[in-house]
Amino acid sequence: MKRETKLGRRAVLAGAALALAAPALRAQTQARVNIFAHRVHRTVATGAQGGDITEAWARENNATVEWVTFDTGPLQDRLMREASLADSTVDIGFILNTQATPRIATLFEPLDDLMRQAPIEELGDVFPGMLDGLKVGGRLYGLPFRHASSGMHYNETFFEERGISGPPRTIEDLAEFARRTTWSRNGQPVVGLVLPGVTYPNVIDIARAWDGEFITPDMRVVANEKPMVNAITLLRDLFVAGAFPRSFTAINTEDVNVWMQTGRAAMVVNSMGRNAIYNDPARSQFPGKIKTTTIPISREFSNKFEVAPAKVEFWGMAIPKNAKNKERAWSLMRAMLSKDSTLRAALNGNGPVRNSTYDDARVRAQLPFADDERKVLRVARVPMPAFDNAQRAADFFKEEAEAAVLGMKTPQAAMDDLTRRVRPLLQS
Amino acid sequence: MTAALANPARVSPIHVAMVAPVQALLIGVVFLPSLYVFWLSFNESSFGKAPSWVGLKNYVAVLSDPYFWRAFGNTAIVINIVVYLELLLGLAIALLFAGGVPMRRVLISIVLAPYAISEVAAVVMWRFMLDPSVGMISQTLASLGLPTIEWAVVPAHGLAVVCALSVWLHLPFTFLILYAARLAIPADLYEAARIDGATPWQQFRYVTLPALVPAILVAVLFRYIFAFRMFSEVWLVTGGGPARSTEVLAVYLYQEAFRYNEFGIAAATGWLMVTGSIVLAIPYLYVVYKRTLAGDA
């Protein structure tokens, strides 16, 4: 009897040990795919409404998908460091379109061969501008996953209170509406227009009302031409009129969210996808009242464009050159860019990179600005072509734009100085 | 310990073994990386590009960059204001508390409180209070008919806010050193001074101040070194703007390293900062050495 009891204990202990070890053993036999991404990528890829778009692939391939998430700056820093090593555990990294430069491309695997061996589903459905934006020297280095196209958000309540019906039709109207919606509402100051600073992606959206550029796709600096000078002049005039925040240099995207949610600003030019944040019933004092539309074109260009060719920026998935299993990484990227995955990620809040996604009834119900966004995507362009010194050029822009809006220089002088300073960066 | 140092024969292997982990840690995380950064400062290096030797080119580039000199000027202004304002305030509060105040423990806790607050949280709080349109400080100033502090658009205002924030955050450090040193001064000395007819000012000038000088030197030296590498206050308040006019050296270095990925230039900037810190520290270290170690030997 005693002997049996002893055996029984051993069996129980062995069983318990096996039960404890089983998950670890199973994990050891499973392949692990590491993705370095921004937190938003994980959110839209694994959200509740559309579900986890990696789950089916992971099950079929007996793999686990590990997300390591960072803010934009630290993500790029960490990803480039990992990609610079002799070998890396990173399988997929998210890069911005501005990072598809010749120097950075040396750290990542060209995808053309992988695409030939196992093409992605209906490549023609993916917005071609986004695919082109991830090409360097004619070779593809990333698959687009998420885009942010710019639009104009306005507080409908404020417009009604100030006797304005509907959004501005031209950029000149926008400036006028900004002045009219700058007032003290129940003792709280409201500013007509807010932007997350005057960095080039924000100002370019205004300049696109005149079809303007900072640097053209053929790498000419045209910041001192009329469209950009018009945009800076508009912001300077609004600043002087008090219709643009006194603290604009210190306002970031998160601040803008709060300004719109709390009614401190009447209008903002920002990515269209921010509509959900501005109308979030849990945080916004104006849920359902922040409307989103396209950025209006200038009167002089109203015959050429229906809406301003606003900026579009996008994230792409890339495979580091030192990744251990590139085929497996490609396989997951294909799955994440399938039509179904793109749709499900859009339901989770992603900016879809496929044209067909906008036809889905659920997406259209969720995005009241879906038609406007598609209108923008037809004409939208990246804010600046990618090149090695792009970050320095961007900071030169911010510096000169701030100087002009604050009145330290005239808009024309600031943009002349900017053009002179940026030209050498394109040659190096 | 001083005796042991004075007589090397008494430094036994056990002493060496006891300090070895710390020495190894310093060599591993400070000394060797410093050497690597020194080597890097003579190379052109970025992501996707193997380092290539360029000699002194990075130092020439940094020293001929007007933004570096602007950052250097801002750093010099900010650290001198911050360090000496902190010293004056820390000394005044230390003397006040040592002289006896009601609810001393509570008051000491209040003075020390900013040290327990993370810099990021402190900056967010200050930014909110100083918001030009809805901040409570701005509204109070406006209600008194005073002009608003436009820290986001007027460089001088931005640097003033950075100084005020830095003093508020780091005052406890200076205060603690000076307060401890003040409490260590024997009461007999003050009693003797009073018997000799010394006025309160004479007691301060001839008893308190000489006794506090070593502590003041240590506080100033450490605060100079810490303030010289000031980053978060500036980065989080003004971001170096508007138009890069409030940049300090650490922000300049950060931009070169982590925005432009120019590691060679960033490394050269780092070594120039180290050199600057050493030059700044030498007079203080010399005085500290003369007054303490040399005096003990």
XYZ file of C-alpha atoms in Angstrom:
725
model
C 0.000 0.000 0.000
C 2.806 2.304 1.016
C 4.721 1.528 -2.190
C 1.664 2.346 -4.297
C 1.264 5.674 -2.522
C 4.907 6.510 -3.251
C 4.513 5.716 -6.935
C 1.376 7.765 -6.979
C 3.211 10.791 -5.623
C 5.958 10.366 -8.184
C 3.416 10.168 -10.933
C 1.669 13.281 -9.670
C 4.986 15.156 -9.426
C 6.081 14.000 -12.888
C 2.722 14.965 -14.328
C 2.869 18.377 -12.720
C 6.409 18.909 -13.996
C 5.359 17.934 -17.495
C 2.347 20.207 -17.330
C 4.555 23.094 -16.243
C 7.168 22.346 -18.877
C 4.728 21.815 -21.723
C 4.209 25.483 -22.659
C 7.953 26.060 -22.602
C 8.565 22.951 -24.751
C 5.832 23.994 -27.137
C 7.299 27.505 -27.367
C 10.681 25.965 -28.122
C 9.281 24.046 -31.053
C 7.402 27.091 -32.335
C 9.155 29.606 -34.551
C 9.153 33.132 -33.228
C 8.781 36.144 -35.505
C 9.907 39.423 -33.957
C 8.346 42.631 -35.220
C 9.785 46.032 -34.306
C 6.965 48.528 -34.682
C 5.203 51.576 -33.366
C 2.522 50.871 -30.796
C -0.168 51.930 -33.232
C 0.843 49.143 -35.629
C 0.287 46.542 -32.990
C -3.020 48.134 -31.985
C -4.418 48.089 -35.513
C -3.030 44.641 -36.283
C -4.431 42.974 -33.175
C -7.461 45.120 -32.240
C -10.782 43.771 -31.072
C -13.103 44.926 -33.845
C -11.276 43.360 -36.783
C -9.386 40.786 -34.718
C -5.737 39.776 -34.777
C -4.614 39.687 -38.407
C -1.538 37.605 -37.560
C -3.374 34.905 -35.631
C -4.305 32.625 -38.535
C -0.850 32.852 -40.054
C 0.761 32.051 -36.695
C -1.477 28.975 -36.289
C -0.831 27.680 -39.808
C 2.916 28.175 -39.478
C 3.225 26.969 -35.884
C 4.773 30.301 -34.967
C 4.374 33.039 -32.414
C 4.428 36.703 -33.327
C 6.245 38.946 -30.856
C 5.625 42.692 -31.101
C 8.236 45.040 -29.688
C 6.881 48.572 -29.827
C 8.466 52.027 -29.519
C 7.710 55.655 -30.286
C 8.665 56.796 -33.774
C 12.136 58.168 -32.988
C 13.289 55.349 -30.694
C 11.830 52.776 -33.120
C 13.943 54.028 -35.987
C 17.018 54.302 -33.791
C 16.656 50.795 -32.388
C 15.707 49.233 -35.702
C 18.659 50.779 -37.537
C 21.010 49.694 -34.752
C 19.700 46.130 -34.920
C 19.936 46.143 -38.703
C 23.547 47.375 -38.489
C 24.670 44.331 -36.459
C 26.229 41.167 -37.873
C 22.998 39.298 -37.142
C 19.708 40.160 -35.571
C 16.621 38.588 -34.065
C 14.424 41.199 -35.754
C 12.419 39.689 -38.608
C 10.217 42.612 -39.629
C 10.723 46.308 -38.949
C 8.409 49.209 -39.686
C 9.937 52.141 -41.543
C 8.474 55.466 -42.617
C 8.404 56.432 -46.279
C 10.924 59.209 -45.499
C 13.435 56.551 -44.504
C 13.525 54.789 -47.840
C 16.883 56.382 -48.672
C 19.830 54.813 -50.494
C 21.931 54.639 -47.303
C 19.208 53.130 -45.126
C 18.232 50.738 -47.921
C 21.615 49.038 -47.542
C 20.383 47.718 -44.183
C 17.285 46.029 -45.592
C 16.517 43.188 -47.952
C 15.246 44.037 -51.446
C 11.861 42.381 -51.743
C 11.631 41.950 -55.516
C 12.857 38.332 -55.557
C 10.582 37.364 -52.677
C 7.703 39.077 -54.473
C 8.403 37.064 -57.638
C 8.545 33.781 -55.705
C 5.390 34.453 -53.682
C 3.482 37.563 -54.852
C 1.127 39.394 -52.567
C -2.583 39.224 -53.269
C -3.780 41.696 -55.940
C -0.810 44.011 -55.929
C -2.644 46.425 -58.245
C -5.145 47.099 -55.462
C -2.421 48.679 -53.281
C -2.085 52.420 -53.882
C 0.822 52.582 -56.341
C 2.197 55.830 -54.886
C 2.814 54.034 -51.612
C 4.655 51.179 -53.274
C 6.738 53.678 -55.255
C 7.541 55.533 -52.062
C 9.221 52.435 -50.665
C 11.406 51.865 -53.713
C 15.052 52.867 -53.847
C 16.941 52.660 -57.128
C 13.980 50.871 -58.663
C 13.992 48.084 -56.057
C 11.262 47.563 -53.488
C 12.399 47.674 -49.847
C 9.097 47.696 -47.999
C 5.423 46.792 -48.201
C 3.075 49.639 -47.261
C 0.947 48.901 -44.216
C -0.519 52.114 -42.879
C -1.033 55.572 -44.269
C -1.991 58.925 -42.859
C -3.508 61.323 -45.365
C -4.242 64.857 -44.321
C -7.621 66.431 -43.932
C -9.266 69.347 -42.219
C -11.177 68.828 -38.982
C -13.545 71.488 -37.736
C -15.787 71.920 -34.736
C -19.310 72.087 -36.127
C -20.711 73.587 -32.915
C -18.291 76.488 -33.090
C -19.051 77.068 -36.748
C -22.781 77.241 -35.990
C -22.234 79.549 -33.030
C -20.188 81.880 -35.224
C -22.749 81.814 -38.020
C -20.726 79.691 -40.424
C -22.510 76.996 -42.390
C -20.352 74.149 -43.583
C -16.629 73.776 -44.035
C -14.472 76.239 -45.995
C -14.499 75.686 -49.764
C -11.222 77.474 -50.447
C -8.044 78.084 -48.476
C -8.961 81.765 -48.438
C -12.228 80.800 -46.728
C -10.265 78.737 -44.235
C -8.210 81.781 -43.256
C -11.370 83.867 -42.932
C -13.157 81.204 -40.873
C -10.117 80.924 -38.599
C -10.404 84.615 -37.809
C -14.157 84.392 -37.206
C -13.852 81.406 -34.890
C -11.191 83.090 -32.759
C -13.177 84.392 -29.825
C -13.833 83.957 -26.146
C -16.468 81.292 -25.623
C -17.957 81.433 -22.127
C -14.700 82.938 -20.910
C -12.506 80.318 -22.553
C -10.357 81.498 -25.451
C -10.859 79.661 -28.739
C -8.241 79.869 -31.469
C -9.339 79.509 -35.089
C -6.642 77.167 -36.390
C -4.148 74.932 -34.654
C -1.347 72.853 -36.151
C 1.126 70.558 -34.417
C 3.889 73.121 -34.951
C 5.135 74.448 -38.252
C 7.166 71.431 -39.282
C 7.313 70.793 -43.019
C 4.599 68.071 -43.129
C 2.117 70.464 -41.504
C 2.961 73.537 -43.556
C 3.113 71.542 -46.784
C -0.577 70.741 -46.310
C -1.332 74.470 -46.452
C 1.066 74.994 -49.363
C -0.646 72.211 -51.311
C -3.674 74.503 -51.541
C -1.531 76.246 -54.157
C -0.108 72.894 -55.372
C 3.162 73.709 -53.635
C 6.217 71.727 -52.639
C 9.230 72.039 -50.384
C 11.433 69.717 -52.441
C 10.144 68.319 -55.731
C 10.341 64.597 -56.603
C 13.223 65.439 -58.959
C 15.064 66.938 -55.981
C 14.729 70.674 -56.607
C 14.270 72.959 -53.598
C 11.312 75.206 -54.359
C 10.506 76.450 -50.865
C 10.974 80.075 -51.914
C 8.380 79.865 -54.673
C 4.920 81.364 -54.364
C 2.938 78.419 -52.903
C 5.153 77.890 -49.852
C 5.587 81.616 -49.270
C 1.783 81.929 -49.447
C 1.393 79.206 -46.848
C 3.891 80.806 -44.457
C 2.309 84.223 -45.019
C -1.115 82.804 -44.205
C 0.155 81.354 -40.924
C 1.988 84.581 -40.078
C -1.179 86.625 -40.696
C -3.250 84.281 -38.540
C -0.614 84.443 -35.784
C -0.714 88.237 -35.823
C -4.529 88.123 -35.747
C -4.447 85.770 -32.749
C -6.107 83.047 -34.824
C -3.039 80.774 -34.570
C -1.773 79.775 -31.080
C 0.781 81.966 -29.346
C 2.518 78.761 -28.218
C 2.519 77.106 -31.652
C 6.216 76.200 -31.490
C 5.625 73.985 -28.471
C 2.438 72.267 -29.636
C 2.720 68.615 -30.593
C 0.219 66.142 -31.995
C -0.973 65.021 -28.556
C -1.511 68.645 -27.536
C -3.590 69.176 -30.669
C -5.794 66.236 -29.672
C -6.486 67.911 -26.332
C -7.055 71.317 -27.936
C -9.712 69.869 -30.237
C -11.288 67.657 -27.591
C -11.575 70.497 -25.094
C -12.717 73.154 -27.552
C -9.615 75.310 -27.457
C -9.378 75.303 -31.263
C -12.007 75.438 -33.992
C -10.020 73.857 -36.843
C -6.977 71.657 -37.302
C -5.211 70.290 -40.353
C -4.013 66.818 -39.478
C -4.352 63.223 -40.629
C -7.959 62.247 -41.284
C -7.733 59.225 -39.020
C -7.575 61.571 -36.018
C -11.330 62.058 -36.362
C -11.985 59.173 -33.978
C -9.722 60.675 -31.315
C -11.281 64.135 -31.567
C -14.770 62.615 -31.247
C -13.951 60.051 -28.567
C -16.956 60.299 -26.195
C -14.763 59.386 -23.236
C -12.415 62.320 -23.783
C -14.003 64.847 -26.072
C -16.364 67.592 -24.961
C -17.727 67.615 -28.522
C -18.277 63.963 -29.460
C -19.712 63.682 -32.949
C -19.277 67.402 -33.548
C -15.745 67.395 -34.923
C -16.240 66.905 -38.646
C -13.561 65.845 -41.081
C -13.246 66.891 -44.693
C -10.611 67.604 -47.320
C -8.186 70.502 -47.192
C -9.623 73.195 -49.443
C -7.819 74.292 -52.579
C -6.963 77.911 -53.388
C -9.393 79.820 -55.595
C -6.797 80.099 -58.339
C -6.385 76.301 -58.465
C -10.047 75.378 -58.116
C -10.204 74.517 -61.824
C -7.235 72.177 -61.591
C -8.082 70.210 -58.422
C -11.281 69.255 -56.680
C -9.435 69.089 -53.350
C -5.931 70.115 -52.354
C -3.338 67.445 -53.160
C -2.599 67.055 -49.459
C 0.220 65.029 -48.076
C 0.170 61.319 -47.505
C 2.727 59.588 -45.320
C 2.929 55.914 -44.775
C 4.611 53.136 -42.868
C 6.050 50.109 -44.581
C 7.151 46.681 -43.395
C 10.767 45.835 -44.209
C 13.043 42.873 -43.602
C 16.478 43.635 -42.134
C 19.277 42.275 -44.277
C 20.631 40.395 -41.252
C 17.280 38.712 -40.458
C 17.627 34.970 -39.957
C 14.586 33.716 -41.836
C 13.578 36.135 -44.556
C 11.136 33.752 -46.260
C 9.162 33.373 -43.049
C 9.136 37.132 -42.515
C 7.931 37.640 -46.086
C 5.231 35.058 -45.555
C 3.873 36.981 -42.557
C 4.104 40.310 -44.410
C 2.074 38.829 -47.283
C -0.545 37.662 -44.809
C -0.686 41.098 -43.168
C -1.190 42.788 -46.534
C -3.863 40.447 -47.850
C -7.208 42.015 -48.739
C -8.865 40.472 -45.714
C -6.119 41.573 -43.318
C -6.118 45.106 -44.721
C -9.859 45.287 -44.190
C -9.672 43.913 -40.667
C -6.831 46.264 -39.749
C -8.917 49.166 -41.127
C -11.750 48.105 -38.817
C -9.195 48.260 -36.007
C -8.475 51.878 -36.985
C -5.714 51.517 -39.593
C -5.372 53.778 -42.636
C -5.892 51.153 -45.379
C -3.350 50.919 -48.191
C -5.737 49.105 -50.572
C -8.273 50.920 -52.705
C -10.873 48.139 -52.364
C -10.980 48.478 -48.583
C -12.864 51.762 -48.964
C -15.719 49.898 -50.721
C -16.507 47.764 -47.697
C -19.731 48.817 -46.001
C -18.319 48.347 -42.503
C -15.364 50.611 -43.250
C -17.629 53.232 -44.789
C -19.885 53.113 -41.735
C -16.918 53.479 -39.436
C -15.205 56.248 -41.409
C -17.666 59.037 -42.215
C -14.881 60.682 -44.212
C -14.110 57.569 -46.299
C -15.141 59.182 -49.589
C -13.198 62.340 -48.837
C -10.153 60.300 -47.900
C -10.312 58.420 -51.175
C -10.604 61.750 -53.020
C -7.443 62.934 -51.279
C -5.573 59.688 -51.917
C -6.178 60.067 -55.649
C -4.138 63.296 -55.709
C -2.104 63.126 -52.497
C 1.679 63.186 -52.609
C 4.412 62.527 -50.062
C 5.475 65.753 -48.347
C 9.110 65.408 -49.341
C 11.140 62.830 -51.256
C 13.367 60.587 -49.160
C 17.074 61.399 -49.069
C 19.895 60.949 -46.590
C 19.829 64.474 -45.167
C 16.030 64.712 -45.051
C 15.926 65.107 -41.268
C 18.345 68.019 -41.309
C 16.407 69.647 -44.155
C 13.217 69.185 -42.135
C 14.765 70.928 -39.136
C 15.992 73.790 -41.325
C 12.425 74.152 -42.540
C 11.020 74.259 -39.013
C 13.597 76.814 -37.935
C 12.964 79.168 -40.861
C 9.186 78.720 -40.727
C 9.160 79.555 -37.016
C 11.302 82.617 -37.654
C 8.888 83.793 -40.350
C 5.682 83.162 -38.399
C 7.145 84.938 -35.361
C 8.133 87.904 -37.521
C 11.902 87.510 -37.118
C 12.123 87.409 -40.941
C 9.681 88.049 -43.747
C 8.168 84.851 -45.198
C 9.997 85.410 -48.477
C 13.364 86.047 -46.782
C 12.947 82.979 -44.568
C 12.101 80.742 -47.517
C 14.997 82.202 -49.539
C 17.349 81.370 -46.663
C 15.836 77.910 -46.372
C 16.316 77.218 -50.072
C 19.939 78.363 -49.908
C 20.631 76.152 -46.876
C 18.909 73.021 -48.120
C 20.388 72.913 -51.623
C 23.834 71.701 -50.453
C 22.175 68.894 -48.479
C 20.797 67.419 -51.683
C 24.215 67.375 -53.271
C 26.043 65.614 -50.408
C 40.846 55.133 4.904
C 42.909 58.317 4.615
C 45.611 56.700 6.715
C 45.554 53.652 4.485
C 45.965 55.811 1.409
C 48.814 57.667 3.047
C 50.578 54.377 3.657
C 50.270 52.161 0.558
C 51.713 49.216 2.461
C 48.444 49.041 4.390
C 46.331 48.638 1.222
C 45.738 44.914 1.367
C 44.346 42.630 -1.354
C 41.046 42.567 0.483
C 40.773 46.334 0.044
C 41.437 45.957 -3.659
C 38.906 43.128 -3.890
C 36.275 45.220 -2.164
C 36.579 48.133 -4.560
C 37.182 45.970 -7.642
C 33.480 45.463 -8.573
C 32.879 49.203 -8.650
C 36.076 49.807 -10.586
C 35.145 47.064 -13.062
C 31.704 48.594 -13.460
C 33.164 52.040 -14.097
C 35.653 50.645 -16.604
C 32.912 48.664 -18.345
C 30.204 51.291 -18.570
C 32.149 54.556 -18.538
C 35.818 54.229 -19.418
C 35.696 51.783 -22.339
C 32.618 53.390 -23.990
C 34.368 56.763 -23.580
C 37.379 55.432 -25.449
C 35.094 54.117 -28.192
C 33.342 57.482 -28.441
C 36.757 59.182 -28.566
C 37.735 56.945 -31.489
C 34.353 57.559 -33.102
C 34.890 61.312 -32.903
C 37.647 60.955 -35.515
C 35.414 58.992 -37.865
C 32.505 59.710 -40.147
C 29.801 57.292 -39.067
C 26.098 56.766 -39.585
C 23.591 53.970 -40.074
C 24.285 51.982 -43.207
C 27.785 53.396 -43.519
C 30.996 51.887 -42.117
C 33.033 54.337 -39.984
C 35.766 56.042 -42.006
C 38.694 57.956 -40.490
C 38.424 61.722 -41.043
C 40.936 63.006 -38.489
C 39.914 66.287 -36.869
C 37.214 67.060 -39.439
C 34.363 66.450 -36.975
C 35.896 68.798 -34.395
C 36.410 71.444 -37.072
C 32.806 70.987 -38.222
C 31.440 71.348 -34.695
C 33.634 74.292 -33.751
C 32.766 76.131 -36.956
C 29.032 75.518 -36.570
C 27.239 78.673 -35.354
C 24.551 76.499 -33.749
C 27.182 74.896 -31.523
C 28.324 78.311 -30.307
C 24.764 79.458 -29.781
C 24.124 76.302 -27.748
C 27.370 76.909 -25.851
C 26.301 80.485 -25.065
C 22.873 79.362 -23.895
C 24.448 76.637 -21.760
C 26.821 79.133 -20.149
C 23.967 81.530 -19.365
C 21.652 78.851 -18.021
C 24.164 77.007 -15.844
C 25.541 80.178 -14.272
C 22.066 81.435 -13.426
C 20.889 78.043 -12.205
C 23.950 77.116 -10.132
C 24.333 80.445 -8.337
C 20.620 81.013 -7.828
C 20.361 77.542 -6.360
C 23.354 78.242 -4.148
C 21.868 81.459 -2.810
C 18.450 79.949 -2.231
C 19.855 76.714 -0.802
C 22.095 78.649 1.576
C 19.301 80.979 2.661
C 16.902 78.121 3.359
C 19.591 76.065 5.120
C 20.450 78.970 7.429
C 16.782 79.706 8.044
C 16.052 76.109 8.995
C 19.206 75.787 11.091
C 18.224 78.936 12.962
C 14.974 77.278 13.968
C 11.581 77.428 12.294
C 8.232 76.000 13.405
C 7.258 72.662 11.846
C 10.796 72.214 10.570
C 10.269 68.599 9.430
C 7.226 69.515 7.396
C 9.019 72.437 5.813
C 12.055 70.301 4.985
C 9.740 67.771 3.313
C 8.230 70.575 1.242
C 11.657 71.802 0.151
C 12.743 68.262 -0.744
C 9.517 67.364 -2.583
C 10.619 68.464 -6.089
C 13.470 65.947 -5.912
C 10.886 63.158 -5.747
C 9.117 64.318 -8.898
C 10.212 62.992 -12.280
C 11.549 65.648 -14.614
C 9.022 64.772 -17.297
C 6.079 65.101 -14.903
C 7.490 68.375 -13.592
C 7.857 69.818 -17.078
C 4.335 68.806 -18.088
C 3.005 70.434 -14.930
C 4.972 73.660 -15.452
C 4.032 73.834 -19.110
C 0.387 73.544 -18.199
C 0.655 76.221 -15.519
C 2.488 78.493 -17.948
C 0.213 77.905 -20.932
C -0.140 81.384 -22.464
C -3.929 81.224 -22.768
C -5.255 78.919 -20.048
C -2.355 78.374 -17.618
C -3.020 79.478 -14.053
C 0.237 81.465 -13.851
C -0.543 83.228 -17.126
C -4.098 83.971 -15.984
C -2.872 85.284 -12.639
C -0.372 87.546 -14.377
C -3.075 88.748 -16.751
C -5.480 89.469 -13.865
C -2.762 91.614 -12.271
C -2.309 93.472 -15.531
C 1.133 91.952 -16.075
C 2.376 90.651 -19.432
C 2.241 86.919 -20.161
C 5.369 84.780 -20.108
C 5.655 83.794 -23.784
C 8.128 80.988 -23.280
C 7.200 79.243 -26.534
C 7.870 82.176 -28.840
C 10.283 84.517 -27.004
C 13.709 82.871 -26.547
C 14.596 84.873 -23.416
C 11.326 83.835 -21.781
C 11.966 80.221 -22.751
C 15.415 80.223 -21.164
C 14.042 81.964 -18.056
C 11.423 79.226 -17.634
C 14.101 76.571 -18.112
C 16.204 78.240 -15.384
C 13.261 78.514 -12.987
C 12.263 74.901 -13.581
C 15.800 73.648 -13.142
C 16.293 75.612 -9.901
C 12.988 74.287 -8.570
C 13.892 70.693 -9.466
C 17.471 70.670 -8.156
C 17.354 73.045 -5.216
C 16.961 70.107 -2.761
C 20.398 68.794 -3.765
C 22.184 72.049 -2.893
C 20.018 72.583 0.167
C 20.751 69.136 1.602
C 24.518 69.523 1.275
C 24.547 72.995 2.807
C 22.047 72.171 5.544
C 24.045 69.117 6.640
C 27.245 71.167 6.636
C 25.592 73.944 8.639
C 24.325 71.503 11.273
C 27.864 70.119 11.601
C 29.282 73.476 12.721
C 29.787 73.235 16.527
C 27.455 75.481 18.536
C 30.457 76.441 20.705
C 31.808 78.578 17.897
C 28.641 80.672 17.786
C 28.589 80.933 21.567
C 32.202 82.155 21.542
C 31.410 84.626 18.770
C 28.447 85.996 20.701
C 30.543 86.396 23.867
C 33.090 88.291 21.777
C 30.267 90.630 20.685
C 29.918 89.470 17.077
C 26.822 90.700 15.227
C 24.699 88.157 13.299
C 26.340 89.281 10.074
C 29.827 88.875 11.616
C 28.846 85.412 12.870
C 27.826 84.505 9.331
C 30.876 86.106 7.716
C 33.547 84.761 10.119
C 32.039 81.518 11.475
C 29.377 80.097 9.162
C 30.783 80.969 5.766
C 34.367 79.687 6.307
C 32.972 76.460 7.712
C 30.597 76.045 4.796
C 33.109 76.759 2.033
C 34.087 73.077 1.443
C 30.397 72.108 1.208
C 29.673 75.070 -1.060
C 32.513 74.070 -3.350
C 31.263 70.488 -3.566
C 27.692 71.640 -4.223
C 28.770 74.122 -6.886
C 31.092 71.642 -8.554
C 28.481 68.903 -8.762
C 25.751 71.252 -9.889
C 28.012 72.738 -12.553
C 28.729 69.273 -13.928
C 25.068 68.222 -13.791
C 23.815 71.508 -15.249
C 26.413 71.423 -18.013
C 24.714 68.338 -19.445
C 21.187 69.719 -18.916
C 18.865 68.157 -21.477
C 15.355 67.228 -20.390
C 14.319 70.649 -19.070
C 15.152 72.312 -22.380
C 14.047 69.477 -24.633
C 10.693 69.088 -22.955
C 9.924 72.769 -22.461
C 11.061 74.461 -25.669
C 12.552 71.624 -27.723
C 15.394 74.048 -28.427
C 13.035 76.436 -30.219
C 11.796 78.753 -31.406
C 14.104 78.580 -34.397
C 16.771 76.683 -32.394
C 17.349 79.759 -30.268
C 17.154 78.026 -26.870
C 19.258 74.994 -27.690
C 21.862 73.935 -25.126
C 24.857 71.686 -25.762
C 23.168 68.436 -24.743
C 20.277 69.179 -27.108
C 22.742 69.968 -29.890
C 24.452 66.617 -29.264
C 21.124 64.780 -29.196
C 20.091 66.302 -32.521
C 23.318 65.272 -34.188
C 23.252 61.742 -32.760
C 19.615 60.749 -32.809
C 17.950 62.940 -35.436
C 20.696 63.285 -38.003
C 22.515 60.055 -37.067
C 25.863 61.831 -37.425
C 27.630 59.771 -34.795
C 31.100 61.177 -35.470
C 29.960 64.766 -34.980
C 27.919 63.789 -31.930
C 30.959 62.002 -30.460
C 33.125 65.066 -31.077
C 30.496 67.231 -29.380
C 30.457 64.820 -26.439
C 34.203 65.028 -26.008
C 34.146 68.800 -26.285
C 31.559 68.807 -23.502
C 33.732 66.514 -21.372
C 36.699 68.808 -21.967
C 34.563 71.817 -21.054
C 33.398 70.126 -17.854
C 36.966 69.293 -16.863
C 38.158 72.843 -17.525
C 35.233 74.119 -15.487
C 35.947 71.688 -12.650
C 39.712 72.147 -12.371
C 39.688 75.357 -10.256
C 37.084 73.907 -7.901
C 38.870 70.578 -7.656
C 42.121 72.391 -6.936
C 40.574 74.382 -4.108
C 38.781 71.326 -2.717
C 42.045 69.375 -2.829
C 43.960 72.147 -1.085
C 41.356 72.591 1.626
C 40.644 68.960 2.379
C 42.927 66.165 1.195
C 46.156 68.143 1.203
C 45.300 69.549 4.612
C 44.677 66.084 6.035
C 47.888 64.525 4.733
